[in-house]
Short mmCIF file of C-alpha atoms in Angstrom, two decimals:
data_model
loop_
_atom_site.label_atom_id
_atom_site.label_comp_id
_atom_site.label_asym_id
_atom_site.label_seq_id
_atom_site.Cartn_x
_atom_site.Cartn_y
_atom_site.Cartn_z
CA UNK E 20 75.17 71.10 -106.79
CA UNK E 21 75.93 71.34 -110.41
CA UNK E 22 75.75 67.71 -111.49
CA UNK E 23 77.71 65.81 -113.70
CA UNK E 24 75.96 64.55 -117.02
CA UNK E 25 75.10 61.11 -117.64
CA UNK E 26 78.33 59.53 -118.82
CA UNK E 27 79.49 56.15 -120.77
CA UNK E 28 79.81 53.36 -118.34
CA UNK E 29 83.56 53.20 -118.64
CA UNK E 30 85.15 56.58 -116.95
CA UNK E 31 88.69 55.05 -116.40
CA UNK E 32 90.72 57.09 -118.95
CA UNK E 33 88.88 60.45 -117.01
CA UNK E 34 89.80 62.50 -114.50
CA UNK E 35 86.70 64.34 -112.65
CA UNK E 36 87.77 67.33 -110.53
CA UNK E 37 85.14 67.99 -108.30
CA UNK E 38 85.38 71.63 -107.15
CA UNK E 39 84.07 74.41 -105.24
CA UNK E 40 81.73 76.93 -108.08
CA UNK E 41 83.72 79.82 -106.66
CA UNK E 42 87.09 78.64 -108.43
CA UNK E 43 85.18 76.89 -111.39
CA UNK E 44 86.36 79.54 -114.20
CA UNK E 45 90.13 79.09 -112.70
CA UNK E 46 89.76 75.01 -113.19
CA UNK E 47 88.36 75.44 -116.47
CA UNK E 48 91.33 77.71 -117.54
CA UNK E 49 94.04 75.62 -116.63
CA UNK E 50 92.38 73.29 -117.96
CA UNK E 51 93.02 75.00 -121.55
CA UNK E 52 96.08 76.15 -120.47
CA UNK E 53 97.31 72.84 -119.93
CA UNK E 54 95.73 70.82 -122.82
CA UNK E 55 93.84 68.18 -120.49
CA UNK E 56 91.71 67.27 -122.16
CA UNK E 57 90.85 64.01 -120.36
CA UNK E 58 90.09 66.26 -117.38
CA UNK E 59 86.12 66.91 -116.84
CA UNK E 60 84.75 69.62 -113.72
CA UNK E 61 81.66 69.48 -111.83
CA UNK E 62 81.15 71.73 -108.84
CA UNK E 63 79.47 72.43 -105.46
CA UNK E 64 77.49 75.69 -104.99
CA UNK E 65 79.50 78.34 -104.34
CA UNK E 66 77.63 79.87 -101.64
CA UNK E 67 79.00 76.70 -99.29
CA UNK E 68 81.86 79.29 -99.04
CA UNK E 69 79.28 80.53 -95.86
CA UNK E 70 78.27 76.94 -94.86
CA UNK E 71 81.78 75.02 -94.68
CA UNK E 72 79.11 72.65 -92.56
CA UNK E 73 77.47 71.28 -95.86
CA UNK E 74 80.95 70.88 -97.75
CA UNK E 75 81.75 67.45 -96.55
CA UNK E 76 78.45 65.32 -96.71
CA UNK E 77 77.75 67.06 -100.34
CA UNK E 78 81.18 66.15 -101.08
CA UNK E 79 80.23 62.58 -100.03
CA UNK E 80 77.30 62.14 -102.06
CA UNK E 81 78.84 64.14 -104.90
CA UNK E 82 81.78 61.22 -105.02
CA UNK E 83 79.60 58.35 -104.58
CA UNK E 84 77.57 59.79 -107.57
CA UNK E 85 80.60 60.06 -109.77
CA UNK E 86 82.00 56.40 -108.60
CA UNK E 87 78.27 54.61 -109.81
CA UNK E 88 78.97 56.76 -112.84
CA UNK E 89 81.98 54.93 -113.70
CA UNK E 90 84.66 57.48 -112.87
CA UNK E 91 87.60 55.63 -111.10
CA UNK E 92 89.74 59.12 -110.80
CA UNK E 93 88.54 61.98 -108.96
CA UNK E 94 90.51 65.04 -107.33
CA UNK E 95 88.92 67.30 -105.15
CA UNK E 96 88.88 71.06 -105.73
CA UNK E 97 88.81 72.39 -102.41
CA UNK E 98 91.02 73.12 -99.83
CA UNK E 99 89.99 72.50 -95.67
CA UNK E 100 87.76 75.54 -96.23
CA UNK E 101 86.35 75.84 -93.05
CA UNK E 102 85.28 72.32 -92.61
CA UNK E 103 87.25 71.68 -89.40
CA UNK E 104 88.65 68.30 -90.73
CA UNK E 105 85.59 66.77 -91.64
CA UNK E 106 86.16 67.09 -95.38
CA UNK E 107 89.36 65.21 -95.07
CA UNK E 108 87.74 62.11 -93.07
CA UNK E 109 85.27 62.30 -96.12
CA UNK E 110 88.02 62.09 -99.03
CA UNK E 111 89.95 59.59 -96.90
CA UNK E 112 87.32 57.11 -96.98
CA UNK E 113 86.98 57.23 -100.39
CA UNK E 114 90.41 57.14 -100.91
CA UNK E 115 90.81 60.91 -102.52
CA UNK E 116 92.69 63.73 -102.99
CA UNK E 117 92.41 67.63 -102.43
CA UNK E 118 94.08 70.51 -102.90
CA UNK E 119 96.60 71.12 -100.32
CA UNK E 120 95.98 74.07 -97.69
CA UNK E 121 93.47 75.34 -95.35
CA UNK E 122 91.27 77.29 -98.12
CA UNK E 123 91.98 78.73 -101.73
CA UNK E 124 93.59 82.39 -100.50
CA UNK E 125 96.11 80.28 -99.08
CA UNK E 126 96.68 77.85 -102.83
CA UNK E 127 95.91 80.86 -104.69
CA UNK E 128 98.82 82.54 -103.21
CA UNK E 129 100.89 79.20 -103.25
CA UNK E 130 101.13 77.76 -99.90
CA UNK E 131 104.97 78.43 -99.57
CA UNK E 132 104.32 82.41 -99.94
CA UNK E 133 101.08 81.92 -97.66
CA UNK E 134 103.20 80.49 -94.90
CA UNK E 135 105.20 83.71 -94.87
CA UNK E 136 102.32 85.97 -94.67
CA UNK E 137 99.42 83.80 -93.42
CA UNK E 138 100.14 85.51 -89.47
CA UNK E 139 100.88 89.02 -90.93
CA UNK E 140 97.26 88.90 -92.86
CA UNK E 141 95.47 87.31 -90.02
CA UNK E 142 93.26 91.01 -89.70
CA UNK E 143 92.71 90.92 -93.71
CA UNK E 144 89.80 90.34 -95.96
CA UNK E 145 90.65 88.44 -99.02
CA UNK E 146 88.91 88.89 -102.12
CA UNK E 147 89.62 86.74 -105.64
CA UNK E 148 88.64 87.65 -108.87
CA UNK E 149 85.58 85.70 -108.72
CA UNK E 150 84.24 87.61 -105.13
CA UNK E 151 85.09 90.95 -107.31
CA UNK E 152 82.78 89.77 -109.88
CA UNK E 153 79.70 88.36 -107.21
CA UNK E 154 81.24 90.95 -104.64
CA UNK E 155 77.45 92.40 -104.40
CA UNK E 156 75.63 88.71 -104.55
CA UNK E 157 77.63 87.53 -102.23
CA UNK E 158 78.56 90.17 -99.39
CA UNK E 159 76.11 93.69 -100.26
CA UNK E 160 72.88 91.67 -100.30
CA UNK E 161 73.11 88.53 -98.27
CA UNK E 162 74.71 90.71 -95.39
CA UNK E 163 71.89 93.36 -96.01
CA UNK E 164 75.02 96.41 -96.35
CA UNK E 165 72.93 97.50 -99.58
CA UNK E 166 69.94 98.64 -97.00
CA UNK E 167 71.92 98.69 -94.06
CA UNK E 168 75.40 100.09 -94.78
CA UNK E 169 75.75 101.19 -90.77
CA UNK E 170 76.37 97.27 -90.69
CA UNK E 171 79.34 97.41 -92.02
CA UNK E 172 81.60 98.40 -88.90
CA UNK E 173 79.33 95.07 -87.02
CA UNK E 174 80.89 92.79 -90.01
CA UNK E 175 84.02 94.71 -90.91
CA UNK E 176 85.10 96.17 -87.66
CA UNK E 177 87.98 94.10 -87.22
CA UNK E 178 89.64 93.71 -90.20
CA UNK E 179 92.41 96.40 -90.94
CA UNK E 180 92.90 95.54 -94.70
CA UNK E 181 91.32 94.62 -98.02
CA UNK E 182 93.53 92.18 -100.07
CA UNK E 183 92.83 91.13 -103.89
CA UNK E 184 94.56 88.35 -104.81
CA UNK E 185 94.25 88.61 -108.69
CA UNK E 186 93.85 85.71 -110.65
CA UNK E 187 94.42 87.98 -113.79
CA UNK E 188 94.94 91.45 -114.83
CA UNK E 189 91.07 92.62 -115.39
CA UNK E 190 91.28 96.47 -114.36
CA UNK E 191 87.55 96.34 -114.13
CA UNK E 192 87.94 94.11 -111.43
CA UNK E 193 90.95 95.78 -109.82
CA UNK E 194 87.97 98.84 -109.26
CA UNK E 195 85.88 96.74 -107.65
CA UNK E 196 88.23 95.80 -105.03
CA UNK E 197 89.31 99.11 -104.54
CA UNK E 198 85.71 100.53 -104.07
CA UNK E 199 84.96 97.80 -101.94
CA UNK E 200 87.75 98.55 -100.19
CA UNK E 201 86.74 102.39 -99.95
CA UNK E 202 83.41 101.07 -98.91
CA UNK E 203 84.14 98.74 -96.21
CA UNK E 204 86.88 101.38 -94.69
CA UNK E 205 90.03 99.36 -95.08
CA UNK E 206 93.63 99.44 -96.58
CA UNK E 207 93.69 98.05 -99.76
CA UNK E 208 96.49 95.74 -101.16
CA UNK E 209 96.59 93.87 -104.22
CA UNK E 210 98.81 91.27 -104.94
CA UNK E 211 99.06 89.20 -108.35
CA UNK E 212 98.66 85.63 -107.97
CA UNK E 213 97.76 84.10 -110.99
CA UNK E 214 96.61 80.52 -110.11
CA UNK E 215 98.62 79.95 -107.64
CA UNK E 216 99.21 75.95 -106.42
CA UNK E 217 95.95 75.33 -108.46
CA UNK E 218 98.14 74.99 -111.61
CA UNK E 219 100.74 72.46 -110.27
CA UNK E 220 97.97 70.69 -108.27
CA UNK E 221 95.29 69.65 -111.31
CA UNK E 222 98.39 68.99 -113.63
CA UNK E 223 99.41 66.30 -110.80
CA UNK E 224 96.29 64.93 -110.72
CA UNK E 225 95.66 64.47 -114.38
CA UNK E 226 99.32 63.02 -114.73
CA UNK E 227 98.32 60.60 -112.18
CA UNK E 228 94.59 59.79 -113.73
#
């Protein structure tokens, strides 16, 4: 866990948005976007994205830390994301909030349009703009497809289709996508997404804080 630096005893007039590392860039640029300037962003490691199981009791610890640090407003930057419901009955005792939705492909795309789609993609691989970037840290090597590439029908077998949700227009990224999509032997889509509910979400938060 990225920790949060030793602050003044008196957090009150802060918000800390505790978040998952794979959307850090995306808090930090609303952030700018926005002007909040009260708003401050520590993170969980990103690879919890394959261990939903640690989300919630690092998320615990994470907001007690912050709490004996003085911070009386905290918003969480994760969705369900995988946890089952146990990330929930973590926030709930503390008395927090998340952002709405089941994981961030589903905010990113704005949970209105995922609702429309969410059964139609159910055979899709999402990637974001931050998987394009750590697309070989976090699926070639840990899933051994660099050495191994015949795994890639055991891992990929059932999906039919590749989808980047872009965050921004970075055409080095849109190649990525489309050469992992190449690679893994699916469709490809691409659909533009911008921040999705992430804006809307941290601007309630800070207007509340």
């Amino acid at each position: 866990m990225v920790k949060t630096k030793k602050t003044k005893p008196n957090q009150t007039d802060r918000l800390l948005v505790i978040a998952c590392g794979m959307i850090a860039r995306e808090v930090l640029a609303v952030k700018e976007r926005l002007g909040l300037d009260h708003l401050e962003l520590t993170c969980l490691p990103a690879e919890f994205h394959f261990y939903p199981d640690r989300i919630a009791p690092a998320m615990d610890k994470a907001i007690e830390r912050a709490k004996a640090e003085g911070y009386k407003q905290i918003f969480v930057g994760y969705a369900d994301c995988g946890t089952g419901g146990l990330l929930d009955r973590v926030l709930e005792k503390h008395g927090v909030e998340r952002m709405a939705g089941p994981h961030c492909f589903a905010f990113y795309q704005g949970m209105e349009a995922y609702d429309k789609v969410g059964d139609d993609d159910m055979m899709s691989f999402y990637m974001t703009d931050f998987l394009c970037r750590q697309f070989d840290a976090f699926f070639m090597k840990p899933l051994g497809l660099d050495k191994h590439p015949e795994l890639i029908k055991d891992y990929f077998g059932n999906y039919q289709k590749l989808i980047y949700l872009a965050q921004t227009d970075d055409p080095e990224l849109d190649k990525v996508a489309e050469k992992a999509a190449a690679l893994l032997g699916l469709a490809y889509e691409r659909r533009s997404t911008g921040f999705g509910d992430l804006t809307p979400g941290l601007a309630r938060a800070a207007a509340n804080a």
